[in-house]
Short mmCIF file of C-alpha atoms in Angstrom, two decimals:
data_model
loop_
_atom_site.label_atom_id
_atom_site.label_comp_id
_atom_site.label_asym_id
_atom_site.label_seq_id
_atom_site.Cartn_x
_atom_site.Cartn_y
_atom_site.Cartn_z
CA UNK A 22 0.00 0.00 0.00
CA UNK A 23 1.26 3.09 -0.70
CA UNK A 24 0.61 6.76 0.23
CA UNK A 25 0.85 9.90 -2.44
CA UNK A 26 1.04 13.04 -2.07
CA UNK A 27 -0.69 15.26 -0.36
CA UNK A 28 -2.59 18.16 -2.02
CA UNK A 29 -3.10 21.30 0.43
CA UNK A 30 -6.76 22.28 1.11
CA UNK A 31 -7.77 26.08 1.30
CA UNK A 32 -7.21 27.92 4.51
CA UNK A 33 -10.16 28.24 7.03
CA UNK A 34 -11.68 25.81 9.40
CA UNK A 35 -11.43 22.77 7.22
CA UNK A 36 -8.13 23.34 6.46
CA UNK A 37 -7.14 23.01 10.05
CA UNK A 38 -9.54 19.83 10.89
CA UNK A 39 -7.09 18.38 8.15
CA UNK A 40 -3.93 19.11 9.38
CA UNK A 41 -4.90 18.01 12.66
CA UNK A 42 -5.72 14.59 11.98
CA UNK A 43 -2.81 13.98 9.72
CA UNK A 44 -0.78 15.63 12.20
CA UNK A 45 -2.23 12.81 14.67
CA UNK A 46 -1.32 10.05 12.46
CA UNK A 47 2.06 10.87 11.18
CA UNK A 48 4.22 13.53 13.80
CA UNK A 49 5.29 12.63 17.35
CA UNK A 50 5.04 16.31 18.42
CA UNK A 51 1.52 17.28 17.35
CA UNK A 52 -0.41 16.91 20.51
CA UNK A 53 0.85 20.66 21.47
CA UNK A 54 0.87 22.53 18.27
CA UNK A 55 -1.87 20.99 15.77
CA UNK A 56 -4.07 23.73 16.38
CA UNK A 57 -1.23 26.34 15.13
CA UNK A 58 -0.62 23.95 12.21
CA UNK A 59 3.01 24.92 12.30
CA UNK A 60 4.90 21.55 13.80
CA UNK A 61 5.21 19.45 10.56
CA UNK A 62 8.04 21.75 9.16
CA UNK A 63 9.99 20.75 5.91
CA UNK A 64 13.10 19.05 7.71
CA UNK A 65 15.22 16.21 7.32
CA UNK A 66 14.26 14.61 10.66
CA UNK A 67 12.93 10.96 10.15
CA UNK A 68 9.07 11.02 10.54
CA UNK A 69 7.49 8.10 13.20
CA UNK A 70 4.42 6.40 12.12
CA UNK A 71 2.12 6.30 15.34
CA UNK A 72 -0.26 3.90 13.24
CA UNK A 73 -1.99 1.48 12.91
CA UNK A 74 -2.99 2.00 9.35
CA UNK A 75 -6.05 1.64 7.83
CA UNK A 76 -6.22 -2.06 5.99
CA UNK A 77 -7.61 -0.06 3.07
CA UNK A 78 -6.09 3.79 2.03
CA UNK A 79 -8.24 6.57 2.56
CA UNK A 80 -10.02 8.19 0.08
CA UNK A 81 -8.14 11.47 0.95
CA UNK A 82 -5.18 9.45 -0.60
CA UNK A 83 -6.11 8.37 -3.27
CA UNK A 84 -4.74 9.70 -6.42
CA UNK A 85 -2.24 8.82 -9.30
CA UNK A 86 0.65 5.79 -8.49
CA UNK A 87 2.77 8.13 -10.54
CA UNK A 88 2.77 10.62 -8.39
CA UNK A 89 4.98 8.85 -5.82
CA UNK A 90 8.06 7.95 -7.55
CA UNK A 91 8.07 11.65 -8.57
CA UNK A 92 8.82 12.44 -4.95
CA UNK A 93 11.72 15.30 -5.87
CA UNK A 94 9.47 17.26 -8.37
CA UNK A 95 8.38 21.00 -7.67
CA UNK A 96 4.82 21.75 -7.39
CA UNK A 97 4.06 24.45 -9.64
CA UNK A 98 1.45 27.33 -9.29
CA UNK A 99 -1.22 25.63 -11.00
CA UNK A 100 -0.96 21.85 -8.88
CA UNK A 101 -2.37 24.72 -5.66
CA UNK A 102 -5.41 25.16 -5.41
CA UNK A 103 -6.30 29.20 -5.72
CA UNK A 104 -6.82 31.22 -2.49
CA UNK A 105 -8.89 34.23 -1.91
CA UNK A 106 -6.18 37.39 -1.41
CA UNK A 107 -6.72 39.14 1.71
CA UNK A 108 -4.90 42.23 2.61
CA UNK A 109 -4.22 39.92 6.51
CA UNK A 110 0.06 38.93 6.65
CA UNK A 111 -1.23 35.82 8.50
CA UNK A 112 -3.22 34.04 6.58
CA UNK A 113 -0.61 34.50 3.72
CA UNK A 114 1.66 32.93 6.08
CA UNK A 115 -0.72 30.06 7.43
CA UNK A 116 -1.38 29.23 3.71
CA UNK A 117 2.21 28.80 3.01
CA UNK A 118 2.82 27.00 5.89
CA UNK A 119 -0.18 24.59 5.05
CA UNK A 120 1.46 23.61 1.68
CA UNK A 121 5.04 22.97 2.64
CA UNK A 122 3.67 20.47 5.81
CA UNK A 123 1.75 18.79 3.45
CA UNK A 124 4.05 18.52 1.31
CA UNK A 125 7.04 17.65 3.59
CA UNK A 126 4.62 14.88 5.25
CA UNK A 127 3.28 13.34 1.82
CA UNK A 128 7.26 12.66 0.90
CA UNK A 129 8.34 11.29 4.48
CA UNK A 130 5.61 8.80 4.77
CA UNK A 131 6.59 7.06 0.59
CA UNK A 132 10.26 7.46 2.02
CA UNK A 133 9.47 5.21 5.51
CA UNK A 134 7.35 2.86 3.45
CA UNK A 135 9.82 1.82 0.98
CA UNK A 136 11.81 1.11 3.81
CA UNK A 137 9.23 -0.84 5.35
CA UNK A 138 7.64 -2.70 3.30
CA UNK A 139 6.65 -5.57 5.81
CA UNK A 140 4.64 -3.25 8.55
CA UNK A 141 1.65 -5.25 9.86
CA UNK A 142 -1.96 -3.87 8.77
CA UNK A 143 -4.67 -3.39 10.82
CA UNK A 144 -7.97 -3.85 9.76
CA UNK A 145 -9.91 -1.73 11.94
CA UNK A 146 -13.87 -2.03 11.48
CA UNK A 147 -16.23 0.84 11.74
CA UNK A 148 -17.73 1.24 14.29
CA UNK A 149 -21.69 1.99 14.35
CA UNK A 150 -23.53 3.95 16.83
CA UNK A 151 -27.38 4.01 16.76
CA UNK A 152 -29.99 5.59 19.32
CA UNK A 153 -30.43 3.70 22.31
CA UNK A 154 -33.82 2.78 23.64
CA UNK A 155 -35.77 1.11 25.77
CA UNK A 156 -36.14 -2.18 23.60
CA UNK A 157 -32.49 -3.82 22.51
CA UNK A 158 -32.31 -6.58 20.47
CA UNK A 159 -28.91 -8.34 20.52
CA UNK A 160 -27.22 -9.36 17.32
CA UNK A 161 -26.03 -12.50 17.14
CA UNK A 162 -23.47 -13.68 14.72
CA UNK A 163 -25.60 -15.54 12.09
CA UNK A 164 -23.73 -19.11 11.58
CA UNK A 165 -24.68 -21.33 8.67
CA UNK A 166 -26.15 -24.98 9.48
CA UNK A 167 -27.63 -27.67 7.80
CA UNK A 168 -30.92 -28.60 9.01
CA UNK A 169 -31.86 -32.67 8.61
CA UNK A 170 -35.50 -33.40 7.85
CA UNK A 171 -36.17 -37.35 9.75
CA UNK A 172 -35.56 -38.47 6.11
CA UNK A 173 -32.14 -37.47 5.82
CA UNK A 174 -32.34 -38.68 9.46
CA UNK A 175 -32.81 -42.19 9.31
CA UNK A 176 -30.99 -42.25 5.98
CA UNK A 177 -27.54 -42.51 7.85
CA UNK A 178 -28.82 -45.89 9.29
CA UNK A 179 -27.91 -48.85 7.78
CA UNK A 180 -30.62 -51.50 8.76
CA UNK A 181 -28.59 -54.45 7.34
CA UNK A 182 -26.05 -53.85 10.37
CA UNK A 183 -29.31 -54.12 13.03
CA UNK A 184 -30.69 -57.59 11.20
CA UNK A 185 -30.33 -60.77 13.07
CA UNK A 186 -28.22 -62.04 10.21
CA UNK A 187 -26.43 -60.58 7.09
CA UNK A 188 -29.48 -63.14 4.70
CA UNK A 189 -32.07 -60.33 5.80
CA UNK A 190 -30.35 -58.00 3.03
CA UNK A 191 -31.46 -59.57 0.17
CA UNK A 192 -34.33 -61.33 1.36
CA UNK A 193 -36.43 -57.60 1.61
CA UNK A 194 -36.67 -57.28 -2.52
CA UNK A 195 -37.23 -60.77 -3.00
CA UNK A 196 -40.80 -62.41 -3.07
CA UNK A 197 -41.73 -65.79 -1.99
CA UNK A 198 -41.32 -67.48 -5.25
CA UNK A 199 -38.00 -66.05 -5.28
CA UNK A 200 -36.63 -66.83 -1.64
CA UNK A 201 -38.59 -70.18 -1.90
CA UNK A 202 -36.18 -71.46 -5.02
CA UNK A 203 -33.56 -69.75 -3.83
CA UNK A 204 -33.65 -71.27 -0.53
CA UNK A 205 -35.31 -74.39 -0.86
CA UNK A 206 -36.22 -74.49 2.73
CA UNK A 207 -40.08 -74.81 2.10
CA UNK A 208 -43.58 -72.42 3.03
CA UNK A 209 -45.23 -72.14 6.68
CA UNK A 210 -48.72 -71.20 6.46
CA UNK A 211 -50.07 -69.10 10.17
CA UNK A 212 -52.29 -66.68 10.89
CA UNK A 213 -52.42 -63.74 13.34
CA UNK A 214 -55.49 -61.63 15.19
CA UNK A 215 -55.74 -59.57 18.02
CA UNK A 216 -58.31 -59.53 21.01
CA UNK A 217 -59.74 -55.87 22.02
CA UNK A 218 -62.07 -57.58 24.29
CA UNK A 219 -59.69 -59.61 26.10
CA UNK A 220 -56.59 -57.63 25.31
CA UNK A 221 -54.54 -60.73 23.98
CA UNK A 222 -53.00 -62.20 20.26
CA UNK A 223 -53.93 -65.70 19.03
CA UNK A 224 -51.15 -66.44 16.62
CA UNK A 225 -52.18 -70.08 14.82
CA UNK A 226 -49.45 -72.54 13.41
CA UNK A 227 -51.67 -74.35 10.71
CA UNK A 228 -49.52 -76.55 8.01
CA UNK A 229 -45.79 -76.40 6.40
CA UNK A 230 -44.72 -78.16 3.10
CA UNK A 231 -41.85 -78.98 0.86
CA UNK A 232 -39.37 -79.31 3.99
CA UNK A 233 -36.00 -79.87 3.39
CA UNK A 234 -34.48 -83.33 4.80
CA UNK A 235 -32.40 -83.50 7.52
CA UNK A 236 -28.54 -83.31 7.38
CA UNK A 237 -26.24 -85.62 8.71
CA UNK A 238 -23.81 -84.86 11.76
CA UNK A 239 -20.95 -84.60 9.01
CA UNK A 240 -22.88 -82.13 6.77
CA UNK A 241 -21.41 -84.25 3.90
CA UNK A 242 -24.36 -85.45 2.96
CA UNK A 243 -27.93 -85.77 3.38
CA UNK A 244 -30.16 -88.10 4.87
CA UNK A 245 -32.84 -89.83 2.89
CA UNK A 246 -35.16 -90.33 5.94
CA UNK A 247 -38.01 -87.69 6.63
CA UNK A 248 -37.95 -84.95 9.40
CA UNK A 249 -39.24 -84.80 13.09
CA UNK A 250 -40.58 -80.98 12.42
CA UNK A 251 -42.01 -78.51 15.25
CA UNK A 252 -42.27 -74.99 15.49
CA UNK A 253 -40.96 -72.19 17.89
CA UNK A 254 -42.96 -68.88 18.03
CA UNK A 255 -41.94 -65.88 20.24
CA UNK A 256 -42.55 -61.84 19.72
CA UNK A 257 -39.08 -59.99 19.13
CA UNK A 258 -37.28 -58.82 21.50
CA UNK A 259 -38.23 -61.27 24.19
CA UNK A 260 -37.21 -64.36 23.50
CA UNK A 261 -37.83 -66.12 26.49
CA UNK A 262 -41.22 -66.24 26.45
CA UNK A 263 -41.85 -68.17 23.30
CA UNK A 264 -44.56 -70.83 22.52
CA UNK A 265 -43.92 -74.23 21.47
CA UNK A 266 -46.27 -76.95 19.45
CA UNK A 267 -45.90 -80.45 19.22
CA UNK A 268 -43.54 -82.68 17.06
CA UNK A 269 -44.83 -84.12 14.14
CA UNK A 270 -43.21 -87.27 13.36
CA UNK A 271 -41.15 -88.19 9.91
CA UNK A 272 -43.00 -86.01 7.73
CA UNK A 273 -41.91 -83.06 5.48
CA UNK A 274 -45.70 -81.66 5.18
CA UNK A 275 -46.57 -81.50 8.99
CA UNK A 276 -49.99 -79.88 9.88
CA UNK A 277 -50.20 -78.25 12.80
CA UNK A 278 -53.58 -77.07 13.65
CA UNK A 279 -52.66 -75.34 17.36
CA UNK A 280 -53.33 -72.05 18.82
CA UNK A 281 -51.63 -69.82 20.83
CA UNK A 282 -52.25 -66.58 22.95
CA UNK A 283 -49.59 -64.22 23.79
CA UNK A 284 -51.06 -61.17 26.88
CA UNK A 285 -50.04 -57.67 25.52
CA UNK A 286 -51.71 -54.67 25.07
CA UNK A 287 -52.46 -53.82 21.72
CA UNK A 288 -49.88 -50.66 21.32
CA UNK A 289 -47.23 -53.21 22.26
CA UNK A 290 -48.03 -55.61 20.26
CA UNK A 291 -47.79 -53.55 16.99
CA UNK A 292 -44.39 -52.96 17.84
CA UNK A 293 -43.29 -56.06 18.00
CA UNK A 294 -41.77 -58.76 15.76
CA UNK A 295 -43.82 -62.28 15.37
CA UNK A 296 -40.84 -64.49 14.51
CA UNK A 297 -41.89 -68.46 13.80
CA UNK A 298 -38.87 -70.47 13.79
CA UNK A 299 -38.92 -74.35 12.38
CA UNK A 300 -36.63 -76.93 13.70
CA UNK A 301 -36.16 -80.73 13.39
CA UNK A 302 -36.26 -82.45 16.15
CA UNK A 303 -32.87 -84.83 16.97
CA UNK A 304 -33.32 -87.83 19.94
CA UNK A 305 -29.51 -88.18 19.85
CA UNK A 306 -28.17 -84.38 19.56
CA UNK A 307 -29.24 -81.00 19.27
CA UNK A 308 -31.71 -79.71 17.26
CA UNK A 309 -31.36 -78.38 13.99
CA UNK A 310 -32.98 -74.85 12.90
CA UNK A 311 -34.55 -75.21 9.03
CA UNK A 312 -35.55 -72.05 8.58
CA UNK A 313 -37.86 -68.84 10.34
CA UNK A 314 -40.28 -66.49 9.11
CA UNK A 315 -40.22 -62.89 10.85
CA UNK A 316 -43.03 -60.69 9.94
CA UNK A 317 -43.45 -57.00 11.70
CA UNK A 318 -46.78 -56.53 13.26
CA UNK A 319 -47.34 -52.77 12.55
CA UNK A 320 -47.27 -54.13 8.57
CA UNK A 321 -50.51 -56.29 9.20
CA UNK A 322 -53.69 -55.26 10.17
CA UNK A 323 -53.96 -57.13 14.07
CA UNK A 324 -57.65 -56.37 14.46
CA UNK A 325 -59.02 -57.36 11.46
CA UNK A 326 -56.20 -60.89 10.90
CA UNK A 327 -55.48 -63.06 8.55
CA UNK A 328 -53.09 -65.71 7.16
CA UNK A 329 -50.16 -66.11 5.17
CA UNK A 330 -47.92 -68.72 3.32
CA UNK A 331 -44.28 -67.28 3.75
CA UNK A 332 -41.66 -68.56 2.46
CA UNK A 333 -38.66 -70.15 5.09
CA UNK A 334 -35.72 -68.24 5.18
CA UNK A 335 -32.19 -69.24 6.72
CA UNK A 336 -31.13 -68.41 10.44
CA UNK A 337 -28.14 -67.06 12.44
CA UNK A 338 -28.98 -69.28 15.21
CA UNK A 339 -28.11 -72.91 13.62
CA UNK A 340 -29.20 -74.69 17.05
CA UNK A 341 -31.64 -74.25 19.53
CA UNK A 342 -31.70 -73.03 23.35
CA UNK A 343 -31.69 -75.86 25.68
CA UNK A 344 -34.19 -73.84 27.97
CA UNK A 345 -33.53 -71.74 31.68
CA UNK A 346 -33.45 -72.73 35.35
CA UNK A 347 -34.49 -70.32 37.77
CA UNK A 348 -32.97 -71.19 41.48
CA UNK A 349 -32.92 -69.60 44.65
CA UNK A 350 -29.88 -69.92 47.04
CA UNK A 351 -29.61 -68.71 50.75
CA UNK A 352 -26.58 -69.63 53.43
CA UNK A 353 -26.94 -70.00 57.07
CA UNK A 354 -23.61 -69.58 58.61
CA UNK A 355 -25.03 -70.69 62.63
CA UNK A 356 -25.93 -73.71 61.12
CA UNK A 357 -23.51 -73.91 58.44
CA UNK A 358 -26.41 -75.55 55.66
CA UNK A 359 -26.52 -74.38 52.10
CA UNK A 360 -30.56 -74.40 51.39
CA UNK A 361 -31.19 -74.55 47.72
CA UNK A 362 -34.49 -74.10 46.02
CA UNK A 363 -34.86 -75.37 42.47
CA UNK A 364 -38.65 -72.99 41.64
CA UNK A 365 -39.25 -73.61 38.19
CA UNK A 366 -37.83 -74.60 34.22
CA UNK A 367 -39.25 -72.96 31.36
CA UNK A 368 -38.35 -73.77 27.13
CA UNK A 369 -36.90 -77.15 28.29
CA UNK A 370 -35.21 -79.19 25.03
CA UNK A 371 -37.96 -81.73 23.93
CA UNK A 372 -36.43 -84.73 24.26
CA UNK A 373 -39.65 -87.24 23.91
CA UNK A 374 -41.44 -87.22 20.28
CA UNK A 375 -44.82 -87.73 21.10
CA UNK A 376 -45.35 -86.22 24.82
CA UNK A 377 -42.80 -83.72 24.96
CA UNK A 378 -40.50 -84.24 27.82
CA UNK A 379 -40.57 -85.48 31.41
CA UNK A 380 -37.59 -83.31 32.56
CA UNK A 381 -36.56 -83.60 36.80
CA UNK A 382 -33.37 -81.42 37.86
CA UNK A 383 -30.50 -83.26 39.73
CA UNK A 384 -28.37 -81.48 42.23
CA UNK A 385 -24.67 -82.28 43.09
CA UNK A 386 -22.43 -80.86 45.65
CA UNK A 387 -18.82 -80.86 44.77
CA UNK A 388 -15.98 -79.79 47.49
CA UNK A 389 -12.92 -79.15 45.29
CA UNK A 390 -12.75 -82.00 43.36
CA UNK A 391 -14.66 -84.47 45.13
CA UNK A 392 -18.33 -85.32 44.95
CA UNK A 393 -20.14 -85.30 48.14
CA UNK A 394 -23.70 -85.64 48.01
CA UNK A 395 -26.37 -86.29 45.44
CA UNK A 396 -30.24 -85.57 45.55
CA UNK A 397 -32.49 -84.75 42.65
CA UNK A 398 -36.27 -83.39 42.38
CA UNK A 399 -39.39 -85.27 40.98
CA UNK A 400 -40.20 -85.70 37.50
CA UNK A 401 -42.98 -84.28 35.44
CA UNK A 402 -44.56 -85.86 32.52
CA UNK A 403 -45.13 -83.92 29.29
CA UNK A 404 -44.18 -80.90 29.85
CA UNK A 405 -41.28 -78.43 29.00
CA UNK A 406 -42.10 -75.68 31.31
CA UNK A 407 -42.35 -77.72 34.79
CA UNK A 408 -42.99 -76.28 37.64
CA UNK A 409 -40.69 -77.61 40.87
CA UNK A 410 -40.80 -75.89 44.26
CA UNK A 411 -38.63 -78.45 46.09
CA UNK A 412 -36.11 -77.27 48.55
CA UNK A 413 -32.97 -79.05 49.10
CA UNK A 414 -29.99 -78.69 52.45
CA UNK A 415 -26.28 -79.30 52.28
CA UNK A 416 -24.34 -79.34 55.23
CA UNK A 417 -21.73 -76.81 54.57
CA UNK A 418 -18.92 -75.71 57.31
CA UNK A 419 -18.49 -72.17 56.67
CA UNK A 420 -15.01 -72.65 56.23
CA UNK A 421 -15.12 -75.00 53.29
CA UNK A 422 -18.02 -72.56 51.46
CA UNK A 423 -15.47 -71.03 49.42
CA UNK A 424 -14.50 -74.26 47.68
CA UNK A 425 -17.79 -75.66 47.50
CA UNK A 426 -20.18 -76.27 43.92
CA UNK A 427 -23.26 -76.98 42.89
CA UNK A 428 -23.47 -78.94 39.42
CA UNK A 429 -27.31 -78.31 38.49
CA UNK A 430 -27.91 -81.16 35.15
CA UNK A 431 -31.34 -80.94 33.64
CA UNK A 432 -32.28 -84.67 32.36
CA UNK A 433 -35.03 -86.22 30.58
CA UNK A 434 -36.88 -89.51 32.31
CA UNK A 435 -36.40 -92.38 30.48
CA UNK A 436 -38.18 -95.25 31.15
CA UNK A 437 -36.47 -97.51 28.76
CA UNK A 438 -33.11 -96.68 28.25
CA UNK A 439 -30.69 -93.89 30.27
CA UNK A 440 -32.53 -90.53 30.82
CA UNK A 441 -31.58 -87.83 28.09
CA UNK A 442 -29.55 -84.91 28.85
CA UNK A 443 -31.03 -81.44 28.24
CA UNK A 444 -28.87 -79.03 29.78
CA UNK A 445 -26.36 -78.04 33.10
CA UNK A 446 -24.84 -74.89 34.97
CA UNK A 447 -22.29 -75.16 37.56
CA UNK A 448 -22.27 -72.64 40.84
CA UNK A 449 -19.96 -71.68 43.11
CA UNK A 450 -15.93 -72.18 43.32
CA UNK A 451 -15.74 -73.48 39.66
CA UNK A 452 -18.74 -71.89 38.15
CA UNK A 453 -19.63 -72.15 34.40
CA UNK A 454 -19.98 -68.58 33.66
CA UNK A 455 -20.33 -64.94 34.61
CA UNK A 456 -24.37 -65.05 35.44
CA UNK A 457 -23.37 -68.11 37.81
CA UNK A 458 -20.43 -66.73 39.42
CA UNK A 459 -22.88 -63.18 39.90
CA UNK A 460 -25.52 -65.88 41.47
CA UNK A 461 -22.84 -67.04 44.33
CA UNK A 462 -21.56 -63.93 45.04
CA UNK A 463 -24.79 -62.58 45.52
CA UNK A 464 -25.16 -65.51 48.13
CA UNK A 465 -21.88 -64.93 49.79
CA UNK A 466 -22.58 -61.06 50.88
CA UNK A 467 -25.98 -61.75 51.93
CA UNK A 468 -26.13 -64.72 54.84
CA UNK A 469 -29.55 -65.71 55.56
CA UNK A 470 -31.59 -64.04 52.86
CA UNK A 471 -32.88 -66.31 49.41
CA UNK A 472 -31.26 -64.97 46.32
CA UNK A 473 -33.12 -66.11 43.03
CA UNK A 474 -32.22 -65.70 39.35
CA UNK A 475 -33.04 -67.47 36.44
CA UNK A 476 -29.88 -69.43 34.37
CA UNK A 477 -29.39 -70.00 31.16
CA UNK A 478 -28.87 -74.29 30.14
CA UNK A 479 -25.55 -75.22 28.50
CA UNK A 480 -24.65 -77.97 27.06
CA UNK A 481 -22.50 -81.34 28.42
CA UNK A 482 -18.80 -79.96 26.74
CA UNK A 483 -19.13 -76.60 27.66
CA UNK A 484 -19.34 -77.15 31.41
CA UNK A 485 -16.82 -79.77 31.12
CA UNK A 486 -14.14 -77.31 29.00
CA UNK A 487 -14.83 -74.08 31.60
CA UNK A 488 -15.43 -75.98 35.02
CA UNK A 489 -13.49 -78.93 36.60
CA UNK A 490 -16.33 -79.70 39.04
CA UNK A 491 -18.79 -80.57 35.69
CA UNK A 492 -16.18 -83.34 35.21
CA UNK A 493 -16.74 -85.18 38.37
CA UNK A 494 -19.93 -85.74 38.07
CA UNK A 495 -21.77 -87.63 35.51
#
């Protein structure tokens, strides 16, 4: 940026306005003598820039970039501006004086900026005034953001990563026809309808067809003989409380005909999930999941029902829960017995074909490494949601609690051959996982008060790989 020369302005009031300020800006010994207009003398004295400068130059100047580098030239009579004559010696004087500080300041400030052409610029804003009154309204600095409508919302979501498994992706744009030959796992026919009276959902398993056949342990091949099909039904999220029919035996077109009733109010129930899950039923090992059907109940009309054929899709969850225990556990340390209260099963592994399962709970104590005792509850016939309430003691010295266990196994009555295995959880020193070991620490800091929770079944070689108590027992 660079500053020209200075014109001089005609004598009079506005003549010394303007020498004052650029006395201000440009001479160290102003403050005194701006009024007389006779401190910025032609001299060869170095001029000090009090500053800052404007980021942009003045409009009093602007004027020709020529006229700096011209710096030595000698203003002629006709570059000033004529004066009125007046008969006064002073203003004669004041006039001349006028021109040479204008001059003489015009040609020190080009001299100091070519010698400094780095000096830092300020950029000062103006400054506004306006009236004040009795009503202010602040001004905020406006800043610029994006505002998301629930479309553009939800449209970061990805729903594939929220599906129970990655199948669910494709599965959407395909219909029946398509997932059924795709798939090849067969069509479930059910219907829904909901209650108002009675505040409840009947959900009815009628008939499936064209079921695959099962698959050998080995997966190498398949077996020729027919299925042992049942179905699972249960409202997503809750899991646990699923409904259960009956297995139909060797058949790949099983009907059904059964009825169930889940209580939930209706505004629940709409957002929920009916997911209807078909498995094959396996005497001699787990079961085997062929396929589910999940279908959203705020996409069907609940009131009114009806019934679908759907085609069977493939599952995450290749084999089925073995069912839960819920216990109660309470330590008297005067009497130094370990009371244990085996309540109630529910979602037991069917292990009998035709009349479900006759499942009784057997208890175990283990010190270290050793079996001590042995007792077991009754069993009941055809069911897979029994209902216990037997109480059981172990005399327990409080000083050998800490290396004490409990080996819970969940068997099936057998009348003819050995009773089948459906599930087991270990408790205490060597427990079988963290909602066990939780369980007996629970017991531990509260002597003489019953601590329940429900336990999740595992199977024979997971106890046996985590706990060395599940091994010394059979």
């Amino acid at each position: 940026m660079a500053y020209i020369q200075l014109e001089p302005l005609n004598e009079g009031f506005l003549s010394r306005i303007s020498d004052l300020l650029l006395c201000r800006w440009t001479c160290r010994h102003c403050c005194q003598k701006c009024c007389e207009s006779s401190c910025c003398q032609s001299s060869e004295d170095e001029v000090e820039i009090l500053g800052p400068f404007p980021a942009q130059t003045p409009p009093w100047l602007m004027a020709s970039r020529s006229s700096d580098k011209d710096g030595d030239s000698v203003h002629t009579a006709s570059d000033v501006p004529l004066t009125p004559q007046t008969n006064s010696s002073d203003g004669r004087r004041l006039s001349s004086d006028t021109s040479k500080s204008t001059y003489s300041l015009t040609r020190r400030i080009s001299s100091l900026e070519s010698r400094r052409p780095s000096s830092p610029l300020i950029d000062i804003k103006p400054i506004e005034f306006g009236i004040l009154s009795a009503k202010k309204e602040p001004i905020q600095p406006s800043v610029l953001r994006r505002t998301y409508t629930p479309d553009d919302y939800f449209r970061k979501f990805e729903p594939r990563l929220y599906s129970l498994d990655s199948s669910s992706d494709d599965v959407d744009s395909l219909t029946d026809e398509e997932i059924l030959s795709k798939y090849q796992l067969g069509m479930l026919h059910f219907s829904t309808q909901y209650d108002l009276l009675h505040n409840h959902l009947t959900v009815r398993v009628i008939e499936a067809r064209d079921l695959p056949p099962p698959i050998s342990c080995d997966g190498s091949r398949q077996d020729m003989a027919h299925s042992n099909p049942y179905v699972k039904i249960c409202l997503l999220p809750d899991q646990k409380n699923s409904k259960q029919t009956g297995v139909k035996r060797k058949t790949q077109k099983p009907v059904f005909e059964e009825r169930y009733t889940f209580e939930i109010p209706f505004l629940e129930a709409q957002r929920r999930t009916l997911l209807l899950t078909v498995v094959d039923f396996d005497k001699f090992s787990r079961h085997c999941v062929i396929g589910k059907v999940s279908v959203p109940l705020c996409e069907v009309d609940l009131v009114k029902g009806g019934h679908w054929w759907k085609a069977l899709i493939p599952s995450s969850q290749n084999e089925v829960e073995l069912g839960e225990l819920l216990l109660s556990l309470n330590y008297l340390p005067s009497a130094g017995r370990l009371n244990v209260d085996v309540i109630r099963a529910k979602q037991l592994l069917q292990t009998d074909v035709s009349q479900g399962s006759d499942p009784f709970v057997k208890i175990q104590l283990v010190h270290g490494l050793k079996l001590v005792k042995t007792k077991k509850t009754s069993f009941l016939r055809g069911t897979i949601d029994p209902f216990y309430n037997e109480s059981f003691s172990f005399k327990v010295p409080q000083e050998e609690l800490e290396n004490a266990s409990l080996v819970f196994t969940v068997f099936g009555h057998n009348m003819k051959s050995s009773n089948d295995f459906i599930g087991r959880i270990v408790i205490g020193q060597y427990s079988s996982g963290p909602s066990e070991s939780n369980h007996w620490r629970r017991m531990l800091n509260t002597h003489r008060t019953a601590v329940e929770q429900w336990h999740s079944l595992r199977s024979r070689a997971e106890c046996d790989r985590v706990s060395p108590a599940s091994l010394e027992v059979t």
